């Protein structure tokens, strides 16, 4: 199985083309994805809510895989997501990492990290340079 092609197909069909009915084709029935939101493991059906919520905030996304590493049943990838804000069409760019274990040609478990801090800064819902502000002791409250 070509795991890299599988990952590219996942992003194209489900995230970019919006084919939410295809989600089950990519995951084993008991799979879980960790790391999208702290303390929350996502089941395949949870992506049916997460993806539309994120896609309402951006348009014209592309996903470019910068680096990847495969073993017998694992795939790790570093990627960059480029899109435009849904309201102003300003460019957005943020990085992500995914690590996936495969079982019988589908994702059995995944560990993800998406730079959502940068994503929300670029959307304008967090102040610019939010990380620097937080590190200096500032608060949004």
PDB file of C-alpha atoms in Angstrom:
ATOM      1  CA  UNK A   1       0.000   0.000   0.000  1.00  0.00           C
ATOM      2  CA  UNK A   2       1.271   3.468  -0.866  1.00  0.00           C
ATOM      3  CA  UNK A   3       0.690   5.315   2.425  1.00  0.00           C
ATOM      4  CA  UNK A   4       1.721   8.699   1.026  1.00  0.00           C
ATOM      5  CA  UNK A   5      -0.801   8.436  -1.812  1.00  0.00           C
ATOM      6  CA  UNK A   6      -3.394   7.356   0.769  1.00  0.00           C
ATOM      7  CA  UNK A   7      -2.724  10.493   2.850  1.00  0.00           C
ATOM      8  CA  UNK A   8      -2.860  12.743  -0.213  1.00  0.00           C
ATOM      9  CA  UNK A   9      -6.163  11.116  -1.204  1.00  0.00           C
ATOM     10  CA  UNK A  10      -7.545  11.687   2.342  1.00  0.00           C
ATOM     11  CA  UNK A  11      -6.811  15.394   2.188  1.00  0.00           C
ATOM     12  CA  UNK A  12      -8.039  15.774  -1.389  1.00  0.00           C
ATOM     13  CA  UNK A  13     -11.288  13.830  -1.125  1.00  0.00           C
ATOM     14  CA  UNK A  14     -12.379  14.680   2.388  1.00  0.00           C
ATOM     15  CA  UNK A  15     -10.851  18.046   3.276  1.00  0.00           C
ATOM     16  CA  UNK A  16     -10.581  19.764  -0.097  1.00  0.00           C
ATOM     17  CA  UNK A  17     -13.433  18.181  -2.065  1.00  0.00           C
ATOM     18  CA  UNK A  18     -15.643  17.925   1.039  1.00  0.00           C
ATOM     19  CA  UNK A  19     -16.654  14.280   0.503  1.00  0.00           C
ATOM     20  CA  UNK A  20     -17.617  13.579   4.118  1.00  0.00           C
ATOM     21  CA  UNK A  21     -19.273  10.303   3.107  1.00  0.00           C
ATOM     22  CA  UNK A  22     -15.799   8.969   2.253  1.00  0.00           C
ATOM     23  CA  UNK A  23     -14.448   9.327   5.823  1.00  0.00           C
ATOM     24  CA  UNK A  24     -15.288   5.705   6.698  1.00  0.00           C
ATOM     25  CA  UNK A  25     -13.156   4.489   3.793  1.00  0.00           C
ATOM     26  CA  UNK A  26     -10.039   5.900   5.455  1.00  0.00           C
ATOM     27  CA  UNK A  27     -10.404   4.653   9.047  1.00  0.00           C
ATOM     28  CA  UNK A  28     -10.807   1.322  10.774  1.00  0.00           C
ATOM     29  CA  UNK A  29     -14.067   1.123  12.766  1.00  0.00           C
ATOM     30  CA  UNK A  30     -12.394   1.628  16.172  1.00  0.00           C
ATOM     31  CA  UNK A  31      -9.744   4.150  15.153  1.00  0.00           C
ATOM     32  CA  UNK A  32      -9.002   7.337  17.047  1.00  0.00           C
ATOM     33  CA  UNK A  33      -7.127  10.495  16.186  1.00  0.00           C
ATOM     34  CA  UNK A  34      -5.400  12.412  18.978  1.00  0.00           C
ATOM     35  CA  UNK A  35      -3.910  15.877  18.987  1.00  0.00           C
ATOM     36  CA  UNK A  36      -6.374  17.897  16.922  1.00  0.00           C
ATOM     37  CA  UNK A  37      -7.733  19.347  20.178  1.00  0.00           C
ATOM     38  CA  UNK A  38      -6.064  18.782  23.522  1.00  0.00           C
ATOM     39  CA  UNK A  39      -7.772  16.133  25.625  1.00  0.00           C
ATOM     40  CA  UNK A  40     -10.106  15.064  22.846  1.00  0.00           C
ATOM     41  CA  UNK A  41      -9.615  11.932  20.760  1.00  0.00           C
ATOM     42  CA  UNK A  42     -11.628  12.026  17.576  1.00  0.00           C
ATOM     43  CA  UNK A  43     -13.503   9.059  16.145  1.00  0.00           C
ATOM     44  CA  UNK A  44     -14.041   8.930  12.376  1.00  0.00           C
ATOM     45  CA  UNK A  45     -17.594  10.300  12.705  1.00  0.00           C
ATOM     46  CA  UNK A  46     -16.277  13.341  14.612  1.00  0.00           C
ATOM     47  CA  UNK A  47     -14.548  14.506  11.432  1.00  0.00           C
ATOM     48  CA  UNK A  48     -18.018  14.979   9.919  1.00  0.00           C
ATOM     49  CA  UNK A  49     -18.424  17.962  12.274  1.00  0.00           C
ATOM     50  CA  UNK A  50     -14.821  19.168  12.538  1.00  0.00           C
ATOM     51  CA  UNK A  51     -14.118  19.484   8.825  1.00  0.00           C
ATOM     52  CA  UNK A  52     -17.158  21.646   7.931  1.00  0.00           C
ATOM     53  CA  UNK A  53     -16.487  23.865  10.980  1.00  0.00           C
ATOM     54  CA  UNK A  54     -12.924  24.556   9.826  1.00  0.00           C
ATOM     55  CA  UNK A  55     -13.861  24.847   6.157  1.00  0.00           C
ATOM     56  CA  UNK A  56     -16.400  27.595   6.941  1.00  0.00           C
ATOM     57  CA  UNK A  57     -13.428  29.736   7.974  1.00  0.00           C
ATOM     58  CA  UNK A  58     -11.290  29.195   4.878  1.00  0.00           C
ATOM     59  CA  UNK A  59     -11.537  28.603   1.163  1.00  0.00           C
ATOM     60  CA  UNK A  60      -9.377  27.127  -1.583  1.00  0.00           C
ATOM     61  CA  UNK A  61      -7.205  24.961   0.685  1.00  0.00           C
ATOM     62  CA  UNK A  62      -4.188  23.070  -0.566  1.00  0.00           C
ATOM     63  CA  UNK A  63      -2.086  20.614   1.381  1.00  0.00           C
ATOM     64  CA  UNK A  64       1.560  20.104   0.466  1.00  0.00           C
ATOM     65  CA  UNK A  65       3.531  17.281   2.036  1.00  0.00           C
ATOM     66  CA  UNK A  66       7.015  18.614   2.761  1.00  0.00           C
ATOM     67  CA  UNK A  67       8.597  15.504   4.309  1.00  0.00           C
ATOM     68  CA  UNK A  68       7.428  12.018   5.107  1.00  0.00           C
ATOM     69  CA  UNK A  69       8.744   8.811   6.596  1.00  0.00           C
ATOM     70  CA  UNK A  70       7.191   5.359   6.303  1.00  0.00           C
ATOM     71  CA  UNK A  71       7.739   2.141   8.193  1.00  0.00           C
ATOM     72  CA  UNK A  72       5.867  -1.145   7.943  1.00  0.00           C
ATOM     73  CA  UNK A  73       2.604   0.173   9.366  1.00  0.00           C
ATOM     74  CA  UNK A  74       3.322   3.847  10.179  1.00  0.00           C
ATOM     75  CA  UNK A  75       3.420   7.073   8.175  1.00  0.00           C
ATOM     76  CA  UNK A  76       4.716  10.376   9.526  1.00  0.00           C
ATOM     77  CA  UNK A  77       4.332  13.551   7.461  1.00  0.00           C
ATOM     78  CA  UNK A  78       5.167  17.227   7.806  1.00  0.00           C
ATOM     79  CA  UNK A  79       2.852  19.370   5.732  1.00  0.00           C
ATOM     80  CA  UNK A  80       1.874  22.918   4.996  1.00  0.00           C
ATOM     81  CA  UNK A  81      -1.707  24.039   4.497  1.00  0.00           C
ATOM     82  CA  UNK A  82      -2.364  27.074   2.340  1.00  0.00           C
ATOM     83  CA  UNK A  83      -5.777  28.635   1.931  1.00  0.00           C
ATOM     84  CA  UNK A  84      -7.637  31.937   1.988  1.00  0.00           C
ATOM     85  CA  UNK A  85      -9.807  33.327   4.737  1.00  0.00           C
ATOM     86  CA  UNK A  86     -13.465  32.804   3.921  1.00  0.00           C
ATOM     87  CA  UNK A  87     -14.418  36.427   4.555  1.00  0.00           C
ATOM     88  CA  UNK A  88     -11.551  38.537   3.147  1.00  0.00           C
ATOM     89  CA  UNK A  89      -9.737  35.981   0.969  1.00  0.00           C
ATOM     90  CA  UNK A  90      -6.473  36.924   2.698  1.00  0.00           C
ATOM     91  CA  UNK A  91      -3.846  34.180   2.433  1.00  0.00           C
ATOM     92  CA  UNK A  92      -3.410  31.701   5.283  1.00  0.00           C
ATOM     93  CA  UNK A  93      -0.467  29.353   5.727  1.00  0.00           C
ATOM     94  CA  UNK A  94       0.255  27.011   8.623  1.00  0.00           C
ATOM     95  CA  UNK A  95       2.110  23.777   9.229  1.00  0.00           C
ATOM     96  CA  UNK A  96       0.983  20.436  10.567  1.00  0.00           C
ATOM     97  CA  UNK A  97       2.371  17.022  11.403  1.00  0.00           C
ATOM     98  CA  UNK A  98       0.556  13.727  11.271  1.00  0.00           C
ATOM     99  CA  UNK A  99       1.622  10.269  12.406  1.00  0.00           C
ATOM    100  CA  UNK A 100      -0.656   7.395  11.421  1.00  0.00           C
ATOM    101  CA  UNK A 101      -0.624   3.682  12.069  1.00  0.00           C
ATOM    102  CA  UNK A 102      -2.295   1.600   9.412  1.00  0.00           C
ATOM    103  CA  UNK A 103      -4.152  -1.660   9.770  1.00  0.00           C
ATOM    104  CA  UNK A 104      -5.564  -3.505   6.780  1.00  0.00           C
ATOM    105  CA  UNK A 105      -5.023  -0.491   4.516  1.00  0.00           C
ATOM    106  CA  UNK A 106      -6.795   2.060   6.722  1.00  0.00           C
ATOM    107  CA  UNK A 107      -5.881   4.397   9.585  1.00  0.00           C
ATOM    108  CA  UNK A 108      -6.066   2.591  12.933  1.00  0.00           C
ATOM    109  CA  UNK A 109      -4.687   5.440  15.032  1.00  0.00           C
ATOM    110  CA  UNK A 110      -3.391   8.930  14.342  1.00  0.00           C
ATOM    111  CA  UNK A 111      -1.478  11.560  16.259  1.00  0.00           C
ATOM    112  CA  UNK A 112      -1.817  15.033  14.816  1.00  0.00           C
ATOM    113  CA  UNK A 113      -0.525  18.497  15.446  1.00  0.00           C
ATOM    114  CA  UNK A 114      -1.879  21.451  13.487  1.00  0.00           C
ATOM    115  CA  UNK A 115      -0.575  24.955  14.188  1.00  0.00           C
ATOM    116  CA  UNK A 116      -4.023  26.264  15.039  1.00  0.00           C
ATOM    117  CA  UNK A 117      -2.581  29.216  16.963  1.00  0.00           C
ATOM    118  CA  UNK A 118      -1.123  30.549  13.724  1.00  0.00           C
ATOM    119  CA  UNK A 119      -4.316  29.616  11.860  1.00  0.00           C
ATOM    120  CA  UNK A 120      -6.522  31.624  14.237  1.00  0.00           C
ATOM    121  CA  UNK A 121      -4.071  34.559  14.235  1.00  0.00           C
ATOM    122  CA  UNK A 122      -4.297  34.712  10.454  1.00  0.00           C
ATOM    123  CA  UNK A 123      -8.087  34.585  10.622  1.00  0.00           C
ATOM    124  CA  UNK A 124      -7.955  37.616  12.910  1.00  0.00           C
ATOM    125  CA  UNK A 125      -9.653  35.946  15.892  1.00  0.00           C
ATOM    126  CA  UNK A 126      -6.418  36.061  17.909  1.00  0.00           C
ATOM    127  CA  UNK A 127      -4.094  39.055  18.062  1.00  0.00           C
ATOM    128  CA  UNK A 128      -1.015  39.076  15.839  1.00  0.00           C
ATOM    129  CA  UNK A 129       1.995  37.500  17.520  1.00  0.00           C
ATOM    130  CA  UNK A 130      -0.285  35.892  20.114  1.00  0.00           C
ATOM    131  CA  UNK A 131       2.397  33.417  21.178  1.00  0.00           C
ATOM    132  CA  UNK A 132       4.841  36.243  21.990  1.00  0.00           C
ATOM    133  CA  UNK A 133       2.120  38.026  23.954  1.00  0.00           C
ATOM    134  CA  UNK A 134       1.299  34.876  25.915  1.00  0.00           C
ATOM    135  CA  UNK A 135       4.982  34.221  26.641  1.00  0.00           C
ATOM    136  CA  UNK A 136       5.314  37.760  28.018  1.00  0.00           C
ATOM    137  CA  UNK A 137       2.475  37.099  30.460  1.00  0.00           C
ATOM    138  CA  UNK A 138      -0.318  38.852  28.566  1.00  0.00           C
ATOM    139  CA  UNK A 139      -3.800  37.390  28.619  1.00  0.00           C
ATOM    140  CA  UNK A 140      -6.862  37.649  26.405  1.00  0.00           C
ATOM    141  CA  UNK A 141      -9.089  37.921  29.465  1.00  0.00           C
TER     142      UNK A 141
END
